[in-house]
mmCIF file of C-alpha atoms in Angstrom:
data_model
loop_
_atom_site.group_PDB
_atom_site.id
_atom_site.type_symbol
_atom_site.label_atom_id
_atom_site.label_comp_id
_atom_site.label_asym_id
_atom_site.label_seq_id
_atom_site.Cartn_x
_atom_site.Cartn_y
_atom_site.Cartn_z
ATOM 1 C CA MET Y 21 31.407 -3.641 1.270
ATOM 2 C CA ASP Y 22 29.472 -4.334 4.372
ATOM 3 C CA LYS Y 23 25.465 -4.707 3.909
ATOM 4 C CA LEU Y 24 22.637 -5.018 6.159
ATOM 5 C CA GLU Y 25 19.267 -6.511 5.627
ATOM 6 C CA ILE Y 26 16.122 -3.717 5.687
ATOM 7 C CA VAL Y 27 13.667 -5.828 3.486
ATOM 8 C CA SER Y 28 12.966 -9.421 4.819
ATOM 9 C CA THR Y 29 11.863 -12.355 2.860
ATOM 10 C CA GLY Y 30 8.299 -12.001 4.556
ATOM 11 C CA TYR Y 31 7.943 -8.233 3.616
ATOM 12 C CA LYS Y 32 8.927 -8.880 0.093
ATOM 13 C CA ILE Y 33 6.103 -11.605 -0.239
ATOM 14 C CA ALA Y 34 3.636 -9.450 1.603
ATOM 15 C CA HIS Y 35 4.549 -6.773 -0.928
ATOM 16 C CA ASN Y 36 4.484 -8.500 -3.933
ATOM 17 C CA TRP Y 37 0.954 -10.336 -3.200
ATOM 18 C CA ASN Y 38 -0.565 -6.884 -2.214
ATOM 19 C CA VAL Y 39 0.641 -5.672 -5.657
ATOM 20 C CA ILE Y 40 -1.093 -8.490 -7.452
ATOM 21 C CA LEU Y 41 -4.249 -8.437 -5.296
ATOM 22 C CA PHE Y 42 -4.734 -4.758 -5.528
ATOM 23 C CA THR Y 43 -4.098 -4.552 -9.137
ATOM 24 C CA LEU Y 44 -6.722 -7.179 -9.901
ATOM 25 C CA LEU Y 45 -9.028 -5.713 -7.509
ATOM 26 C CA ALA Y 46 -8.660 -2.355 -9.314
ATOM 27 C CA LEU Y 47 -9.179 -3.801 -12.757
ATOM 28 C CA THR Y 48 -12.368 -5.918 -11.651
ATOM 29 C CA GLY Y 49 -13.738 -3.082 -9.666
ATOM 30 C CA ALA Y 50 -13.432 -0.575 -12.616
ATOM 31 C CA VAL Y 51 -15.659 -2.873 -14.552
ATOM 32 C CA LEU Y 52 -18.179 -2.846 -11.779
ATOM 33 C CA PHE Y 53 -17.925 0.988 -11.265
ATOM 34 C CA SER Y 54 -18.043 2.202 -15.018
ATOM 35 C CA ILE Y 55 -19.173 -0.365 -17.508
ATOM 36 C CA GLU Y 56 -19.378 2.375 -20.044
ATOM 37 C CA VAL Y 57 -15.548 2.743 -19.996
ATOM 38 C CA MET Y 58 -14.473 -0.707 -18.989
ATOM 39 C CA GLY Y 59 -16.990 -2.611 -21.039
ATOM 40 C CA TRP Y 60 -14.516 -4.171 -23.306
ATOM 41 C CA LEU Y 61 -12.859 -5.955 -20.340
ATOM 42 C CA ALA Y 62 -16.167 -7.489 -19.471
ATOM 43 C CA TYR Y 63 -16.743 -8.662 -23.165
ATOM 44 C CA VAL Y 64 -13.172 -10.006 -23.322
ATOM 45 C CA VAL Y 65 -13.757 -12.168 -20.226
ATOM 46 C CA GLY Y 66 -17.264 -12.981 -20.982
ATOM 47 C CA ALA Y 67 -17.171 -13.945 -24.567
ATOM 48 C CA PRO Y 68 -15.868 -17.497 -23.936
ATOM 49 C CA PHE Y 69 -18.495 -18.148 -21.344
ATOM 50 C CA SER Y 70 -21.722 -16.380 -22.751
ATOM 51 C CA ALA Y 71 -23.137 -19.558 -24.292
ATOM 52 C CA LEU Y 72 -22.479 -21.562 -21.068
ATOM 53 C CA LEU Y 73 -24.153 -18.885 -18.896
ATOM 54 C CA GLY Y 74 -26.807 -18.431 -21.389
ATOM 55 C CA THR Y 75 -26.298 -14.749 -21.740
ATOM 56 C CA ASP Y 76 -24.596 -11.989 -24.028
ATOM 57 C CA SER Y 77 -20.537 -11.545 -23.449
ATOM 58 C CA VAL Y 78 -20.767 -8.390 -21.352
ATOM 59 C CA THR Y 79 -23.415 -9.658 -19.027
ATOM 60 C CA ALA Y 80 -21.209 -13.062 -18.404
ATOM 61 C CA GLY Y 81 -18.166 -10.749 -18.114
ATOM 62 C CA VAL Y 82 -19.812 -8.668 -15.427
ATOM 63 C CA GLN Y 83 -21.103 -11.544 -13.564
ATOM 64 C CA LEU Y 84 -17.686 -13.311 -13.743
ATOM 65 C CA LEU Y 85 -15.516 -10.284 -12.738
ATOM 66 C CA ARG Y 86 -17.994 -9.692 -9.854
ATOM 67 C CA SER Y 87 -17.301 -13.174 -8.416
ATOM 68 C CA VAL Y 88 -13.660 -12.575 -9.100
ATOM 69 C CA HIS Y 89 -13.743 -9.125 -7.368
ATOM 70 C CA TRP Y 90 -15.399 -10.555 -4.187
ATOM 71 C CA PHE Y 91 -13.213 -13.497 -3.873
ATOM 72 C CA MET Y 92 -9.935 -11.452 -4.408
ATOM 73 C CA GLY Y 93 -11.281 -8.969 -1.840
ATOM 74 C CA PHE Y 94 -11.595 -11.627 0.894
ATOM 75 C CA VAL Y 95 -8.107 -13.172 -0.156
ATOM 76 C CA TRP Y 96 -6.560 -9.649 0.271
ATOM 77 C CA GLY Y 97 -8.427 -8.972 3.536
ATOM 78 C CA ALA Y 98 -7.187 -12.418 4.943
ATOM 79 C CA LEU Y 99 -3.399 -11.567 3.571
ATOM 80 C CA LEU Y 100 -3.694 -8.357 5.414
ATOM 81 C CA ILE Y 101 -4.769 -9.544 8.885
ATOM 82 C CA VAL Y 102 -2.144 -12.523 8.664
ATOM 83 C CA TYR Y 103 0.360 -10.415 7.942
ATOM 84 C CA ALA Y 104 -0.572 -7.675 10.597
ATOM 85 C CA ILE Y 105 -0.498 -10.235 13.179
ATOM 86 C CA HIS Y 106 2.766 -11.500 11.936
ATOM 87 C CA LEU Y 107 4.095 -7.887 12.535
ATOM 88 C CA LEU Y 108 2.357 -7.405 15.876
ATOM 89 C CA LEU Y 109 3.641 -10.747 17.386
ATOM 90 C CA PHE Y 110 7.091 -10.380 16.244
ATOM 91 C CA GLY Y 111 7.492 -6.456 17.003
ATOM 92 C CA ARG Y 112 8.405 -5.544 13.266
ATOM 93 C CA ILE Y 113 6.242 -2.615 12.967
ATOM 94 C CA GLU Y 114 8.795 0.050 11.940
ATOM 95 C CA VAL Y 115 6.610 2.471 9.923
ATOM 96 C CA PHE Y 116 5.161 4.411 12.699
ATOM 97 C CA LYS Y 117 8.545 4.848 14.471
ATOM 98 C CA PRO Y 118 8.753 8.451 13.431
ATOM 99 C CA LEU Y 119 5.540 9.361 14.948
ATOM 100 C CA SER Y 120 7.033 9.089 18.300
ATOM 101 C CA LYS Y 121 8.915 12.404 17.694
ATOM 102 C CA PRO Y 122 7.590 15.773 19.102
ATOM 103 C CA LEU Y 123 5.073 17.226 16.731
ATOM 104 C CA SER Y 124 7.239 20.355 15.844
ATOM 105 C CA GLN Y 125 10.026 17.705 14.814
ATOM 106 C CA GLN Y 126 7.524 15.848 12.727
ATOM 107 C CA ILE Y 127 6.439 19.135 11.036
ATOM 108 C CA LYS Y 128 9.971 20.101 10.220
ATOM 109 C CA GLU Y 129 10.787 16.586 8.894
ATOM 110 C CA MET Y 130 8.009 16.430 6.621
ATOM 111 C CA LYS Y 131 8.654 19.824 5.102
ATOM 112 C CA ALA Y 132 12.364 19.004 4.587
ATOM 113 C CA VAL Y 133 11.741 15.587 3.034
ATOM 114 C CA ALA Y 134 9.124 17.041 0.710
ATOM 115 C CA SER Y 135 11.502 19.769 -0.467
ATOM 116 C CA HIS Y 136 14.178 17.333 -0.797
ATOM 117 C CA TYR Y 137 11.872 14.874 -3.047
ATOM 118 C CA MET Y 138 9.997 17.602 -5.005
ATOM 119 C CA LEU Y 139 12.593 20.462 -5.328
ATOM 120 C CA GLY Y 140 15.947 18.704 -4.772
ATOM 121 C CA LYS Y 141 16.637 20.738 -1.848
ATOM 122 C CA PRO Y 142 19.423 19.121 0.766
ATOM 123 C CA LEU Y 143 18.217 18.010 4.039
ATOM 124 C CA PRO Y 144 19.234 19.840 6.987
ATOM 125 C CA PRO Y 145 21.828 18.306 9.046
ATOM 126 C CA GLU Y 146 19.733 17.848 12.272
ATOM 127 C CA VAL Y 147 16.733 16.231 10.137
ATOM 128 C CA ALA Y 148 19.326 13.938 8.197
ATOM 129 C CA LYS Y 149 20.595 12.644 11.696
ATOM 130 C CA SER Y 150 17.166 11.822 13.005
ATOM 131 C CA LEU Y 151 15.898 9.797 10.096
ATOM 132 C CA ASP Y 152 14.708 6.301 10.889
ATOM 133 C CA ARG Y 153 13.952 3.248 8.478
ATOM 134 C CA HIS Y 154 11.013 5.395 7.408
ATOM 135 C CA ASN Y 155 10.642 8.967 7.328
ATOM 136 C CA ILE Y 156 7.698 10.880 8.556
ATOM 137 C CA LEU Y 157 6.063 11.146 5.246
ATOM 138 C CA VAL Y 158 5.716 7.465 5.202
ATOM 139 C CA SER Y 159 4.173 7.389 8.353
ATOM 140 C CA TYR Y 160 1.468 9.878 7.343
ATOM 141 C CA VAL Y 161 0.741 8.053 3.740
ATOM 142 C CA THR Y 162 0.614 4.738 5.786
ATOM 143 C CA ILE Y 163 -2.290 6.252 7.631
ATOM 144 C CA VAL Y 164 -3.955 7.093 4.616
ATOM 145 C CA LEU Y 165 -3.554 3.763 3.601
ATOM 146 C CA ILE Y 166 -4.955 2.212 6.733
ATOM 147 C CA ILE Y 167 -7.873 4.513 6.369
ATOM 148 C CA ALA Y 168 -8.424 3.232 2.613
ATOM 149 C CA ILE Y 169 -8.481 -0.229 3.736
ATOM 150 C CA THR Y 170 -10.688 0.302 6.753
ATOM 151 C CA PHE Y 171 -13.438 2.073 4.241
ATOM 152 C CA LEU Y 172 -12.966 -0.751 1.611
ATOM 153 C CA SER Y 173 -13.145 -3.514 3.944
ATOM 154 C CA ILE Y 174 -16.296 -2.130 5.882
ATOM 155 C CA SER Y 175 -18.026 -1.153 2.709
ATOM 156 C CA GLY Y 176 -16.910 -4.100 0.682
ATOM 157 C CA VAL Y 177 -18.380 -6.734 3.374
ATOM 158 C CA ALA Y 178 -21.594 -4.742 3.398
ATOM 159 C CA LEU Y 179 -22.026 -4.729 -0.261
ATOM 160 C CA VAL Y 180 -21.459 -8.437 -0.655
ATOM 161 C CA PHE Y 181 -23.755 -9.420 2.175
ATOM 162 C CA LYS Y 182 -26.519 -6.530 1.748
ATOM 163 C CA VAL Y 183 -29.406 -9.165 1.239
ATOM 164 C CA PRO Y 184 -28.586 -10.911 4.684
ATOM 165 C CA LEU Y 185 -28.026 -7.725 6.485
ATOM 166 C CA GLY Y 186 -31.258 -6.179 5.045
ATOM 167 C CA LEU Y 187 -29.315 -3.061 4.153
ATOM 168 C CA SER Y 188 -31.734 -0.109 2.887
ATOM 169 C CA PRO Y 189 -31.285 1.761 -0.584
ATOM 170 C CA SER Y 190 -29.803 4.640 1.270
ATOM 171 C CA THR Y 191 -27.295 2.531 3.237
ATOM 172 C CA LEU Y 192 -26.267 0.770 0.037
ATOM 173 C CA ASN Y 193 -25.603 4.106 -1.546
ATOM 174 C CA LEU Y 194 -23.424 5.192 1.215
ATOM 175 C CA MET Y 195 -21.561 1.740 1.337
ATOM 176 C CA VAL Y 196 -20.830 2.616 -2.579
ATOM 177 C CA LEU Y 197 -19.551 5.897 -1.651
ATOM 178 C CA LEU Y 198 -17.501 4.795 1.118
ATOM 179 C CA HIS Y 199 -16.196 2.082 -1.144
ATOM 180 C CA ASP Y 200 -15.158 4.763 -3.855
ATOM 181 C CA VAL Y 201 -13.765 6.936 -1.398
ATOM 182 C CA GLY Y 202 -11.620 3.957 0.208
ATOM 183 C CA PHE Y 203 -10.543 3.129 -3.535
ATOM 184 C CA VAL Y 204 -9.335 6.580 -4.360
ATOM 185 C CA LEU Y 205 -7.427 6.917 -1.033
ATOM 186 C CA GLY Y 206 -5.707 3.556 -1.980
ATOM 187 C CA LEU Y 207 -4.744 5.025 -5.186
ATOM 188 C CA LEU Y 208 -3.471 8.156 -3.678
ATOM 189 C CA PHE Y 209 -1.348 5.956 -1.623
ATOM 190 C CA VAL Y 210 -0.079 3.958 -4.526
ATOM 191 C CA VAL Y 211 0.732 7.147 -6.523
ATOM 192 C CA LEU Y 212 2.709 8.702 -3.586
ATOM 193 C CA HIS Y 213 4.623 5.439 -3.101
ATOM 194 C CA LEU Y 214 5.696 5.169 -6.640
ATOM 195 C CA PHE Y 215 6.840 8.625 -6.494
ATOM 196 C CA ALA Y 216 8.907 8.071 -3.483
ATOM 197 C CA VAL Y 217 10.488 4.892 -4.539
ATOM 198 C CA SER Y 218 11.387 6.231 -7.968
ATOM 199 C CA HIS Y 219 13.404 8.947 -6.240
ATOM 200 C CA PRO Y 220 17.200 8.516 -7.225
ATOM 201 C CA ASP Y 221 17.960 8.567 -3.383
ATOM 202 C CA ASN Y 222 15.652 5.689 -2.699
ATOM 203 C CA ARG Y 223 16.953 3.388 -5.426
ATOM 204 C CA PRO Y 224 19.002 1.133 -3.233
ATOM 205 C CA ILE Y 225 15.729 0.519 -1.331
ATOM 206 C CA LEU Y 226 13.866 -0.334 -4.486
ATOM 207 C CA MET Y 227 17.019 -3.023 -5.388
ATOM 208 C CA ALA Y 228 16.925 -4.326 -1.903
ATOM 209 C CA MET Y 229 13.034 -4.868 -2.407
ATOM 210 C CA PHE Y 230 13.516 -6.880 -5.718
ATOM 211 C CA GLY Y 231 16.962 -8.268 -4.697
ATOM 212 C CA ASP Y 232 18.559 -9.936 -1.627
ATOM 213 C CA GLY Y 233 16.821 -7.323 0.616
ATOM 214 C CA LYS Y 234 20.344 -5.813 1.659
ATOM 215 C CA VAL Y 235 21.604 -2.306 1.407
ATOM 216 C CA ASP Y 236 25.302 -1.095 1.745
ATOM 217 C CA LEU Y 237 25.802 0.107 5.169
ATOM 218 C CA ASP Y 238 27.571 3.169 3.896
ATOM 219 C CA TRP Y 239 24.198 4.436 2.400
ATOM 220 C CA LEU Y 240 22.329 3.532 5.429
ATOM 221 C CA LYS Y 241 24.439 5.659 7.538
ATOM 222 C CA ALA Y 242 23.791 8.602 5.311
ATOM 223 C CA HIS Y 243 19.871 7.980 4.994
ATOM 224 C CA MET Y 244 18.925 6.008 8.107
ATOM 225 C CA PRO Y 245 21.108 6.914 10.836
ATOM 226 C CA ARG Y 246 18.355 6.576 13.778
ATOM 227 C CA PHE Y 247 17.582 3.091 12.538
ATOM 228 C CA LEU Y 248 21.107 1.857 12.593
ATOM 229 C CA GLU Y 249 21.579 3.395 16.162
ATOM 230 C CA ARG Y 250 18.332 1.322 17.288
ATOM 231 C CA ARG Y 251 19.999 -1.684 15.938
ATOM 232 C CA GLY Y 252 23.196 -1.118 17.482
ATOM 233 C CA VAL Y 253 25.226 -0.911 14.380
ATOM 234 C CA LYS Y 254 27.944 1.629 14.174
#
């Protein structure tokens, strides 16, 4: 059966590193956000180093996890910047293609796809024929992710360099709030992303992500006809 690549090697590498870094940032950030709940993790991390640092295990763990959180934050930021430049230079930004559709068509597609995922309703033929590499819901959720990353980046840099920047207590509180909002939005993206990829219809995409990146052409004709049309595949 004929297949077509829809997940490149670069995409898989960036995706997997994003998963690893976001998970590490979430865990280390959770300790800094709520030591009452995550104190056990600070203790586990700090216990082997408490004597060396001359403090108790929890405090040592918090200090180490804070350093890891800062370092991973800059690594994640660098990864996002490099990958974004790569996508722009090679014209591989597919996720926002559906936004070129008229607003009325976007709303119709959004309602149809949401009903299909949540209620199992079949897609109207006119919506099914217009589906691209990503549907409109993916475009909208990606915008949420971009907002989350923007909030996390601005507030994260401000909190790391609060002393050189001379931030006031009120500004620091605002940056902490912005960081928390950014994390919640990022977590919302993760939940919606996992819900979408776990849908039976999207199993071929999931297999492609962790396989050879290719999907059967017949499946693509049924689920991404507009994408194939743009690629000149019949």
